[in-house]
Amino acid sequence: MAKDKKINEQKNEKSKLEKELFYEQKSAWDELHEEKKQADKLSKEYREFLDNYKTEREIVEYAQKIAKKNGFVDIKDATPSTKKIYATNHSKNIVLIELTNSPLEEGMRIIGTHIDSLRLDLKMSPVYETNPFLMINLHYYGGIKKYHWLNTPLAMHGVVFNNKGEKIEITIGEKEDEPVFVISDLLPHLEGSEGREKLARDIIKGEELDAIGATIPIEDKKIKERIKATFLKIMNDKYKITERDFASAELSLYPAVKSREVGIDRGMIGAPAHDDRICSYLGLEALLKSDSKKAKLLLWVDKEEIGSKGNTSMESTFLENTIEKIIALRKEKTTAKEVLQNSKAISGDVTSGFDPKFADKMDPTNMNKPGYGVAVEKYTGAGGKSYGSDANAEYISWIRMMLQDAKIPWQHGELGKVDQGGGGTIAYILAKYNMNIVDMGTPVLAMHSPFEIVSKIDLYATYKAYKAFYERK
Ligand code: MN
Ligand code: MN
């Protein structure tokens, strides 16, 4: 007995030291077990958003609707005393700002996320007939594993401007009774040994990623390309457009896949494009629900997935111009650059979640696990931190205390092993303004596939983190 007691004491002593010194990752499900209901409720609301808003234009429209409902005013109608302002940029980029009575020079709390996502864009000449099909000619958008997109039902979304310059909105394939499009793969029977040995990148080439658009020849046998005629006739009957109109259009094929709960315990959500609709949605929820003494800003940008180039991307001067307008409106003596420099920011974007099947791609002591809370990444990038903005330790410390005080489960990791690959976010572009910024978001499995997966509790932890960020003194 006495001996046993001594061993136990030794054990306790050791665990006490461990407790004191070791960092132990804890399941966010345990940490937030009293808030499971809230996590479930938020997940449900998020899924509504996921299933209904896919293109940047649709998402910006959603934000505008929500903003107006919550008392935000279009910057065009704002007065010097307006506190809640929003501004849009080319219908694909939006900023929401909630001001206080304090001078803008004190800076703001900024969350920046991206609303563009992986998809297949129609080319300017998107239709050609190749017997026995009318094919839709596509150019993929962003970094995809091309074979992921085979045999997946695809819905068409976007806008077309006709020869009179009128805008026509198109959505085909989201409703149960609407047709979808598909890129069919080769059957395994005909793969052959050469096919089985193909590298993943050769399974289907970028130029081969074209979808079946129609199959029934039009009745008029004098027409040479009768299936193409069928396709164009249906589009013309429905939308009054002709072949040339596709040149002045933004049409894309998105997975026609609704979000679903994953696992028998319903702990996760599977859907296309959590990246980065999840952080965008949670940023907006946090902005609306937070009670803050600080000026708050939420920015949703486009084109992150193709390197943040273009007039609706993070590299656009839209944010700076909008802040300049507000400074002029309030007749304050500062500049947008000054305001941004004095701000604190979060680049809200997803990161890779640990997947035991691919454990060798990750560093076991520096990775983010689904179900373990919001992920904080000091830097992103690839090959020696290239294109990562590498946040200051001082700022990480500030973020850490914020999370600690608000009792939010958080983890820190890297996207993958050193030199395994990598990825970037908008953080380094906002960092140009000399503000403090760090990447913080939700871990995702199967990122950039047509069915990405997130944990409900990580979604909830991310929301709580964004809210705490806006509210922190
Ligand atoms: Mn992203
Ligand atoms: Mn991405």
Short mmCIF file of C-alpha atoms and ligand atoms in Angstrom, two decimals:
data_model
loop_
_atom_site.label_atom_id
_atom_site.label_comp_id
_atom_site.label_asym_id
_atom_site.label_seq_id
_atom_site.Cartn_x
_atom_site.Cartn_y
_atom_site.Cartn_z
CA MET A 1 0.00 0.00 0.00
CA ALA A 2 2.65 2.42 1.08
CA LYS A 3 4.66 1.67 -2.03
CA ASP A 4 1.60 2.18 -4.26
CA LYS A 5 0.91 5.49 -2.61
CA LYS A 6 4.43 6.62 -3.27
CA ILE A 7 4.19 5.67 -6.95
CA ASN A 8 0.93 7.54 -7.20
CA GLU A 9 2.48 10.60 -5.61
CA GLN A 10 5.32 10.40 -8.11
CA LYS A 11 2.79 10.15 -10.91
CA ASN A 12 0.90 13.15 -9.62
CA GLU A 13 4.09 15.10 -9.25
CA LYS A 14 4.99 14.40 -12.85
CA SER A 15 1.57 15.31 -14.16
CA LYS A 16 1.65 18.50 -12.12
CA LEU A 17 4.89 19.50 -13.82
CA GLU A 18 3.43 18.54 -17.17
CA LYS A 19 0.41 20.62 -16.43
CA GLU A 20 2.58 23.57 -15.57
CA LEU A 21 4.93 23.40 -18.50
CA PHE A 22 3.39 21.53 -21.39
CA TYR A 23 1.00 22.88 -23.95
CA GLU A 24 -1.88 20.48 -24.18
CA GLN A 25 -4.30 20.67 -27.09
CA LYS A 26 -7.85 20.25 -25.87
CA SER A 27 -10.93 19.34 -27.88
CA ALA A 28 -13.10 22.37 -28.49
CA TRP A 29 -16.10 20.06 -28.08
CA ASP A 30 -15.03 19.57 -24.44
CA GLU A 31 -14.11 23.20 -23.91
CA LEU A 32 -17.38 24.53 -25.30
CA HIS A 33 -19.64 21.64 -24.33
CA GLU A 34 -22.12 24.03 -22.71
CA GLU A 35 -22.49 25.96 -25.95
CA LYS A 36 -23.17 23.05 -28.32
CA LYS A 37 -26.71 24.30 -28.93
CA GLN A 38 -25.47 27.74 -29.97
CA ALA A 39 -22.90 26.11 -32.26
CA ASP A 40 -25.63 24.06 -33.86
CA LYS A 41 -27.89 27.07 -34.34
CA LEU A 42 -25.12 29.10 -35.96
CA SER A 43 -24.23 26.16 -38.22
CA LYS A 44 -27.81 25.96 -39.40
CA GLU A 45 -27.90 29.67 -40.25
CA TYR A 46 -24.55 29.40 -42.00
CA ARG A 47 -25.83 26.51 -44.13
CA GLU A 48 -28.72 28.66 -45.32
CA PHE A 49 -26.17 31.18 -46.55
CA LEU A 50 -23.98 28.46 -48.12
CA ASP A 51 -26.83 26.93 -50.07
CA ASN A 52 -28.11 30.21 -51.45
CA TYR A 53 -25.17 32.49 -52.26
CA LYS A 54 -22.31 31.36 -54.47
CA THR A 55 -20.96 34.06 -56.80
CA GLU A 56 -19.30 37.23 -55.52
CA ARG A 57 -22.24 39.21 -56.90
CA GLU A 58 -24.79 37.06 -55.07
CA ILE A 59 -22.79 37.28 -51.85
CA VAL A 60 -22.40 41.06 -52.08
CA GLU A 61 -26.14 41.37 -52.67
CA TYR A 62 -26.76 39.26 -49.58
CA ALA A 63 -24.45 41.48 -47.52
CA GLN A 64 -26.18 44.62 -48.79
CA LYS A 65 -29.55 43.21 -47.84
CA ILE A 66 -28.36 42.29 -44.33
CA ALA A 67 -26.54 45.62 -43.94
CA LYS A 68 -29.64 47.65 -44.82
CA LYS A 69 -31.75 45.55 -42.49
CA ASN A 70 -29.32 46.38 -39.68
CA GLY A 71 -29.32 50.12 -40.28
CA PHE A 72 -26.26 50.47 -42.51
CA VAL A 73 -26.44 53.25 -45.10
CA ASP A 74 -24.92 53.28 -48.59
CA ILE A 75 -21.91 55.61 -48.53
CA LYS A 76 -23.60 57.65 -51.28
CA ASP A 77 -26.37 58.56 -48.83
CA ALA A 78 -24.23 58.92 -45.70
CA THR A 79 -24.09 62.17 -43.73
CA PRO A 80 -21.31 63.39 -41.37
CA SER A 81 -23.16 61.79 -38.46
CA THR A 82 -23.88 58.40 -40.08
CA LYS A 83 -22.32 55.68 -37.95
CA LYS A 84 -23.09 52.59 -40.02
CA ILE A 85 -21.90 52.77 -43.61
CA TYR A 86 -21.39 50.29 -46.42
CA ALA A 87 -19.83 50.68 -49.85
CA THR A 88 -19.69 48.27 -52.77
CA ASN A 89 -17.20 48.00 -55.59
CA HIS A 90 -18.20 46.71 -59.05
CA SER A 91 -20.86 44.53 -57.33
CA LYS A 92 -18.18 42.04 -56.24
CA ASN A 93 -16.52 43.63 -53.28
CA ILE A 94 -18.08 45.22 -50.18
CA VAL A 95 -16.97 46.99 -47.03
CA LEU A 96 -19.10 47.54 -43.92
CA ILE A 97 -17.99 50.11 -41.40
CA GLU A 98 -19.41 50.87 -37.98
CA LEU A 99 -18.02 54.13 -36.63
CA THR A 100 -17.93 55.63 -33.14
CA ASN A 101 -17.63 59.22 -31.93
CA SER A 102 -13.85 58.80 -31.56
CA PRO A 103 -11.61 60.22 -34.29
CA LEU A 104 -10.86 57.81 -37.10
CA GLU A 105 -7.16 58.35 -36.57
CA GLU A 106 -7.36 56.00 -33.59
CA GLY A 107 -7.73 53.18 -36.09
CA MET A 108 -10.27 50.44 -36.49
CA ARG A 109 -10.76 46.76 -35.90
CA ILE A 110 -10.61 45.20 -39.35
CA ILE A 111 -11.59 41.72 -40.51
CA GLY A 112 -10.81 41.00 -44.15
CA THR A 113 -11.99 37.84 -45.94
CA HIS A 114 -12.50 36.72 -49.53
CA ILE A 115 -15.78 35.77 -51.17
CA ASP A 116 -14.53 34.33 -54.46
CA SER A 117 -14.27 30.56 -54.59
CA LEU A 118 -13.15 27.66 -56.74
CA ARG A 119 -15.25 27.11 -59.83
CA LEU A 120 -15.14 26.65 -63.60
CA ASP A 121 -15.59 29.81 -65.65
CA LEU A 122 -17.17 29.83 -69.10
CA LYS A 123 -14.78 31.09 -71.76
CA MET A 124 -15.74 34.08 -73.90
CA SER A 125 -16.67 31.62 -76.66
CA PRO A 126 -18.11 28.90 -74.49
CA VAL A 127 -20.01 26.62 -76.86
CA TYR A 128 -18.85 24.11 -79.44
CA GLU A 129 -20.40 21.01 -80.90
CA THR A 130 -18.53 17.73 -80.93
CA ASN A 131 -20.71 14.81 -81.92
CA PRO A 132 -22.82 13.74 -80.02
CA PHE A 133 -22.66 16.70 -77.61
CA LEU A 134 -22.80 20.43 -77.27
CA MET A 135 -19.90 21.21 -74.96
CA ILE A 136 -19.43 24.17 -72.62
CA ASN A 137 -15.86 25.39 -72.90
CA LEU A 138 -14.38 26.20 -69.50
CA HIS A 139 -11.35 27.72 -67.85
CA TYR A 140 -10.94 26.70 -64.22
CA TYR A 141 -10.64 29.42 -61.59
CA GLY A 142 -8.09 29.01 -58.78
CA GLY A 143 -6.00 26.09 -57.58
CA ILE A 144 -7.98 22.90 -58.05
CA LYS A 145 -7.19 19.21 -58.31
CA LYS A 146 -8.84 18.92 -61.70
CA TYR A 147 -10.07 15.34 -61.28
CA HIS A 148 -12.13 16.43 -58.23
CA TRP A 149 -14.48 18.22 -60.57
CA LEU A 150 -15.39 15.21 -62.71
CA ASN A 151 -18.81 13.55 -62.40
CA THR A 152 -20.05 16.33 -60.12
CA PRO A 153 -23.36 18.04 -60.92
CA LEU A 154 -22.65 21.65 -61.86
CA ALA A 155 -24.97 24.68 -61.80
CA MET A 156 -24.55 27.76 -63.97
CA HIS A 157 -24.47 31.13 -62.22
CA GLY A 158 -23.72 34.62 -63.43
CA VAL A 159 -24.57 37.56 -65.60
CA VAL A 160 -24.65 38.28 -69.31
CA PHE A 161 -24.82 41.68 -71.01
CA ASN A 162 -26.68 41.55 -74.32
CA ASN A 163 -25.97 43.67 -77.41
CA LYS A 164 -28.02 46.53 -75.94
CA GLY A 165 -25.95 46.50 -72.75
CA GLU A 166 -28.77 45.10 -70.65
CA LYS A 167 -27.84 42.87 -67.75
CA ILE A 168 -29.39 39.40 -67.60
CA GLU A 169 -28.97 37.24 -64.52
CA ILE A 170 -28.73 33.50 -64.97
CA THR A 171 -29.00 30.60 -62.51
CA ILE A 172 -29.58 27.09 -63.85
CA GLY A 173 -29.28 23.91 -61.84
CA GLU A 174 -29.84 24.83 -58.20
CA LYS A 175 -33.48 23.79 -58.01
CA GLU A 176 -34.28 20.07 -57.88
CA ASP A 177 -36.24 20.15 -61.14
CA GLU A 178 -33.65 22.11 -63.09
CA PRO A 179 -31.02 20.42 -65.26
CA VAL A 180 -27.33 20.45 -64.33
CA PHE A 181 -24.12 20.21 -66.34
CA VAL A 182 -21.35 17.66 -65.90
CA ILE A 183 -17.80 16.81 -66.91
CA SER A 184 -17.86 13.06 -67.40
CA ASP A 185 -14.84 10.90 -66.55
CA LEU A 186 -13.57 7.78 -68.30
CA LEU A 187 -14.97 4.47 -67.06
CA PRO A 188 -12.46 2.31 -65.10
CA HIS A 189 -12.90 -0.55 -67.56
CA LEU A 190 -11.09 1.40 -70.25
CA GLU A 191 -8.42 2.97 -68.11
CA GLY A 192 -5.78 0.40 -69.02
CA SER A 193 -2.43 0.12 -67.26
CA GLU A 194 -1.29 3.39 -68.79
CA GLY A 195 -4.37 5.15 -67.38
CA ARG A 196 -3.87 3.67 -63.92
CA GLU A 197 -0.29 4.93 -63.85
CA LYS A 198 -1.25 8.48 -64.80
CA LEU A 199 -0.18 11.28 -62.50
CA ALA A 200 -3.07 13.04 -60.79
CA ARG A 201 -2.43 16.15 -62.86
CA ASP A 202 -2.78 14.15 -66.09
CA ILE A 203 -6.08 12.43 -65.27
CA ILE A 204 -7.83 15.34 -66.95
CA LYS A 205 -6.06 18.31 -68.51
CA GLY A 206 -7.23 21.90 -68.02
CA GLU A 207 -8.32 22.18 -71.63
CA GLU A 208 -10.30 18.95 -71.34
CA LEU A 209 -12.36 20.30 -68.43
CA ASP A 210 -15.43 21.03 -70.55
CA ALA A 211 -18.98 20.19 -69.54
CA ILE A 212 -21.79 18.54 -71.44
CA GLY A 213 -24.36 21.22 -72.25
CA ALA A 214 -26.90 19.55 -74.57
CA THR A 215 -27.51 16.40 -76.63
CA ILE A 216 -30.73 16.71 -78.68
CA PRO A 217 -30.34 17.91 -82.29
CA ILE A 218 -32.72 20.70 -83.27
CA GLU A 219 -35.49 19.72 -85.72
CA ASP A 220 -34.27 21.90 -88.60
CA LYS A 221 -31.99 19.51 -90.52
CA LYS A 222 -30.60 22.30 -92.72
CA ILE A 223 -28.59 23.54 -89.74
CA LYS A 224 -25.06 22.14 -89.63
CA GLU A 225 -24.53 22.18 -85.87
CA ARG A 226 -27.94 21.04 -84.68
CA ILE A 227 -27.07 20.40 -81.02
CA LYS A 228 -25.39 23.75 -80.67
CA ALA A 229 -28.55 25.24 -82.17
CA THR A 230 -30.62 23.49 -79.50
CA PHE A 231 -28.49 24.94 -76.72
CA LEU A 232 -28.52 28.47 -78.14
CA LYS A 233 -32.26 28.31 -78.87
CA ILE A 234 -33.09 27.35 -75.28
CA MET A 235 -30.82 30.09 -73.91
CA ASN A 236 -32.41 32.55 -76.33
CA ASP A 237 -35.97 31.54 -75.46
CA LYS A 238 -35.26 31.87 -71.77
CA TYR A 239 -32.78 34.75 -71.57
CA LYS A 240 -32.95 36.50 -74.99
CA ILE A 241 -29.23 36.07 -75.56
CA THR A 242 -27.17 35.00 -78.59
CA GLU A 243 -23.77 33.38 -78.95
CA ARG A 244 -21.85 36.66 -79.10
CA ASP A 245 -23.38 37.82 -75.81
CA PHE A 246 -21.27 35.26 -73.94
CA ALA A 247 -18.29 37.49 -74.70
CA SER A 248 -19.69 40.16 -72.37
CA ALA A 249 -20.58 37.83 -69.54
CA GLU A 250 -19.42 36.38 -66.27
CA LEU A 251 -20.78 32.88 -66.15
CA SER A 252 -19.42 30.03 -64.08
CA LEU A 253 -20.21 26.45 -63.17
CA TYR A 254 -20.35 25.79 -59.43
CA PRO A 255 -20.97 22.42 -57.76
CA ALA A 256 -24.76 22.00 -57.57
CA VAL A 257 -24.30 20.41 -54.19
CA LYS A 258 -26.17 21.43 -51.05
CA SER A 259 -24.51 21.47 -47.66
CA ARG A 260 -24.92 18.36 -45.52
CA GLU A 261 -24.11 17.35 -41.97
CA VAL A 262 -21.20 14.90 -41.86
CA GLY A 263 -20.80 12.04 -39.36
CA ILE A 264 -23.53 10.26 -37.44
CA ASP A 265 -23.12 12.79 -34.63
CA ARG A 266 -23.61 15.65 -37.13
CA GLY A 267 -20.38 17.24 -35.93
CA MET A 268 -19.24 18.59 -39.28
CA ILE A 269 -20.60 20.36 -42.33
CA GLY A 270 -19.73 19.33 -45.86
CA ALA A 271 -20.31 21.77 -48.74
CA PRO A 272 -18.60 23.40 -51.68
CA ALA A 273 -16.54 26.53 -50.93
CA HIS A 274 -16.35 26.93 -47.18
CA ASP A 275 -13.15 28.65 -48.36
CA ASP A 276 -13.77 31.42 -47.68
CA ARG A 277 -17.48 31.88 -47.32
CA ILE A 278 -17.19 30.57 -43.76
CA CYS A 279 -14.91 33.34 -42.47
CA SER A 280 -16.84 35.91 -44.52
CA TYR A 281 -20.15 34.85 -43.01
CA LEU A 282 -18.77 34.65 -39.47
CA GLY A 283 -17.09 38.05 -39.85
CA LEU A 284 -20.43 39.59 -40.75
CA GLU A 285 -22.21 37.84 -37.88
CA ALA A 286 -19.51 39.04 -35.48
CA LEU A 287 -19.72 42.61 -36.78
CA LEU A 288 -23.49 42.69 -36.30
CA LYS A 289 -23.56 40.95 -32.91
CA SER A 290 -20.55 42.58 -31.23
CA ASP A 291 -20.91 45.41 -28.78
CA SER A 292 -17.83 47.49 -29.38
CA LYS A 293 -16.29 50.78 -28.30
CA LYS A 294 -13.96 50.65 -31.29
CA ALA A 295 -14.70 51.46 -34.90
CA LYS A 296 -15.26 48.19 -36.77
CA LEU A 297 -14.69 47.32 -40.39
CA LEU A 298 -15.47 44.19 -42.38
CA LEU A 299 -14.06 43.80 -45.87
CA TRP A 300 -15.07 41.12 -48.36
CA VAL A 301 -12.79 40.93 -51.39
CA ASP A 302 -12.75 39.03 -54.64
CA LYS A 303 -9.96 37.33 -56.66
CA GLU A 304 -8.01 35.93 -53.69
CA GLU A 305 -7.96 32.50 -55.28
CA ILE A 306 -6.15 33.81 -58.36
CA GLY A 307 -3.55 35.92 -56.58
CA SER A 308 -5.50 39.04 -55.52
CA LYS A 309 -5.11 40.83 -58.85
CA GLY A 310 -7.90 42.90 -60.36
CA ASN A 311 -10.08 45.86 -59.43
CA THR A 312 -12.23 43.95 -56.94
CA SER A 313 -9.29 42.21 -55.25
CA MET A 314 -7.41 43.10 -52.08
CA GLU A 315 -4.91 44.97 -54.24
CA SER A 316 -7.58 47.41 -55.41
CA THR A 317 -7.55 50.93 -53.88
CA PHE A 318 -11.24 50.54 -53.05
CA LEU A 319 -10.70 50.21 -49.28
CA GLU A 320 -8.39 53.21 -49.12
CA ASN A 321 -10.71 55.33 -51.26
CA THR A 322 -13.71 54.43 -49.14
CA ILE A 323 -11.95 55.47 -45.94
CA GLU A 324 -10.83 58.73 -47.59
CA LYS A 325 -14.46 59.46 -48.45
CA ILE A 326 -15.52 58.90 -44.83
CA ILE A 327 -12.71 61.13 -43.55
CA ALA A 328 -13.86 63.90 -45.92
CA LEU A 329 -17.46 63.38 -44.88
CA ARG A 330 -16.56 63.76 -41.20
CA LYS A 331 -14.12 66.59 -41.95
CA GLU A 332 -11.40 64.89 -39.93
CA LYS A 333 -7.73 65.75 -40.30
CA THR A 334 -6.17 62.41 -41.10
CA THR A 335 -5.55 60.14 -44.07
CA ALA A 336 -6.76 56.66 -44.94
CA LYS A 337 -3.17 55.40 -44.70
CA GLU A 338 -2.90 56.79 -41.16
CA VAL A 339 -6.21 55.21 -40.15
CA LEU A 340 -5.18 51.85 -41.57
CA GLN A 341 -1.74 51.99 -39.98
CA ASN A 342 -3.32 52.50 -36.57
CA SER A 343 -5.74 49.62 -37.04
CA LYS A 344 -5.59 46.05 -35.86
CA ALA A 345 -6.62 43.39 -38.34
CA ILE A 346 -7.47 39.76 -38.84
CA SER A 347 -7.12 38.11 -42.20
CA GLY A 348 -10.02 35.70 -41.88
CA ASP A 349 -9.33 32.69 -44.03
CA VAL A 350 -9.52 28.95 -43.73
CA THR A 351 -6.50 26.72 -43.27
CA SER A 352 -5.83 23.03 -43.80
CA GLY A 353 -7.28 20.73 -41.16
CA PHE A 354 -5.30 17.66 -40.15
CA ASP A 355 -6.40 14.51 -41.97
CA PRO A 356 -4.92 11.26 -40.51
CA LYS A 357 -4.93 9.69 -44.00
CA PHE A 358 -2.40 12.28 -45.11
CA ALA A 359 -0.53 12.64 -41.84
CA ASP A 360 2.84 12.64 -43.61
CA LYS A 361 2.04 16.00 -45.24
CA MET A 362 1.83 17.80 -41.92
CA ASP A 363 4.10 18.58 -39.02
CA PRO A 364 2.47 16.77 -36.06
CA THR A 365 3.42 19.48 -33.58
CA ASN A 366 2.44 22.40 -35.82
CA MET A 367 -0.89 21.64 -37.40
CA ASN A 368 -4.56 22.45 -36.92
CA LYS A 369 -7.04 19.71 -36.08
CA PRO A 370 -10.75 19.80 -36.90
CA GLY A 371 -12.64 20.07 -33.62
CA TYR A 372 -9.86 21.86 -31.76
CA GLY A 373 -10.96 25.45 -32.22
CA VAL A 374 -10.11 28.48 -34.31
CA ALA A 375 -6.69 28.39 -35.99
CA VAL A 376 -4.19 31.21 -35.61
CA GLU A 377 -1.40 31.22 -38.17
CA LYS A 378 1.52 33.55 -37.61
CA TYR A 379 2.48 33.15 -41.23
CA THR A 380 1.27 31.41 -44.35
CA GLY A 381 3.28 31.11 -47.55
CA ALA A 382 5.34 28.47 -49.28
CA GLY A 383 8.99 27.57 -49.53
CA GLY A 384 10.63 29.55 -46.74
CA LYS A 385 7.56 31.59 -45.77
CA SER A 386 7.38 33.29 -49.19
CA TYR A 387 4.27 35.48 -49.46
CA GLY A 388 3.49 35.04 -45.77
CA SER A 389 3.08 38.24 -43.82
CA ASP A 390 4.58 36.75 -40.62
CA ALA A 391 2.88 38.65 -37.78
CA ASN A 392 4.85 40.26 -34.94
CA ALA A 393 5.11 38.32 -31.70
CA GLU A 394 3.73 41.41 -29.93
CA TYR A 395 0.54 41.16 -31.94
CA ILE A 396 0.21 37.40 -31.53
CA SER A 397 0.54 38.03 -27.81
CA TRP A 398 -2.31 40.56 -27.96
CA ILE A 399 -4.45 38.08 -29.92
CA ARG A 400 -3.57 35.29 -27.51
CA MET A 401 -4.68 37.30 -24.48
CA MET A 402 -7.87 38.24 -26.25
CA LEU A 403 -8.67 34.54 -26.90
CA GLN A 404 -7.59 33.53 -23.42
CA ASP A 405 -9.77 36.14 -21.70
CA ALA A 406 -12.78 35.24 -23.82
CA LYS A 407 -12.17 31.50 -23.12
CA ILE A 408 -12.09 30.59 -26.80
CA PRO A 409 -10.41 27.32 -27.80
CA TRP A 410 -7.70 28.10 -30.32
CA GLN A 411 -4.84 26.28 -31.95
CA HIS A 412 -1.82 27.34 -33.89
CA GLY A 413 -0.24 25.57 -36.78
CA GLU A 414 1.15 25.73 -40.27
CA LEU A 415 -0.62 24.78 -43.48
CA GLY A 416 1.65 21.78 -43.98
CA LYS A 417 5.22 20.57 -43.65
CA VAL A 418 8.04 22.92 -44.58
CA ASP A 419 8.52 22.81 -48.37
CA GLN A 420 5.51 20.52 -48.79
CA GLY A 421 3.63 23.24 -50.67
CA GLY A 422 1.80 26.15 -49.19
CA GLY A 423 -0.69 28.89 -49.76
CA GLY A 424 -1.31 32.57 -49.16
CA THR A 425 -4.09 34.85 -48.01
CA ILE A 426 -4.79 38.59 -48.22
CA ALA A 427 -2.81 39.26 -45.01
CA TYR A 428 0.39 40.43 -46.69
CA ILE A 429 -1.51 42.95 -48.84
CA LEU A 430 -3.27 44.58 -45.88
CA ALA A 431 0.05 44.50 -44.02
CA LYS A 432 1.39 46.98 -46.61
CA TYR A 433 -0.48 49.64 -44.63
CA ASN A 434 1.72 48.83 -41.65
CA MET A 435 -1.18 47.63 -39.54
CA ASN A 436 -0.91 44.66 -37.22
CA ILE A 437 -2.47 41.66 -38.91
CA VAL A 438 -2.60 37.92 -38.44
CA ASP A 439 -4.35 35.00 -40.15
CA MET A 440 -7.16 33.48 -38.15
CA GLY A 441 -9.84 31.12 -39.40
CA THR A 442 -11.43 27.71 -39.50
CA PRO A 443 -9.57 24.48 -40.37
CA VAL A 444 -10.99 22.73 -43.45
CA LEU A 445 -10.65 19.21 -44.84
CA ALA A 446 -10.47 18.65 -48.61
CA MET A 447 -9.97 22.35 -49.27
CA HIS A 448 -10.63 23.46 -52.89
CA SER A 449 -12.64 20.31 -53.62
CA PRO A 450 -16.37 20.38 -54.48
CA PHE A 451 -17.16 19.13 -50.96
CA GLU A 452 -15.05 20.79 -48.28
CA ILE A 453 -15.59 19.84 -44.63
CA VAL A 454 -15.48 21.91 -41.44
CA SER A 455 -16.23 21.14 -37.80
CA LYS A 456 -19.27 22.87 -36.33
CA ILE A 457 -17.41 23.64 -33.13
CA ASP A 458 -14.55 25.28 -35.04
CA LEU A 459 -17.09 27.37 -36.89
CA TYR A 460 -18.51 28.48 -33.56
CA ALA A 461 -15.06 29.11 -32.05
CA THR A 462 -14.15 31.21 -35.11
CA TYR A 463 -17.29 33.29 -34.69
CA LYS A 464 -16.52 33.81 -31.01
CA ALA A 465 -12.95 34.82 -31.83
CA TYR A 466 -14.04 37.40 -34.41
CA LYS A 467 -16.63 38.79 -32.01
CA ALA A 468 -14.07 39.02 -29.19
CA PHE A 469 -11.68 40.78 -31.58
CA TYR A 470 -14.25 43.47 -32.38
CA GLU A 471 -15.14 43.84 -28.70
CA ARG A 472 -11.63 43.81 -27.17
CA LYS A 473 -10.68 47.16 -25.57
MN MN B 1 -9.04 31.14 -48.70
MN MN B 2 -8.46 28.99 -51.23
#
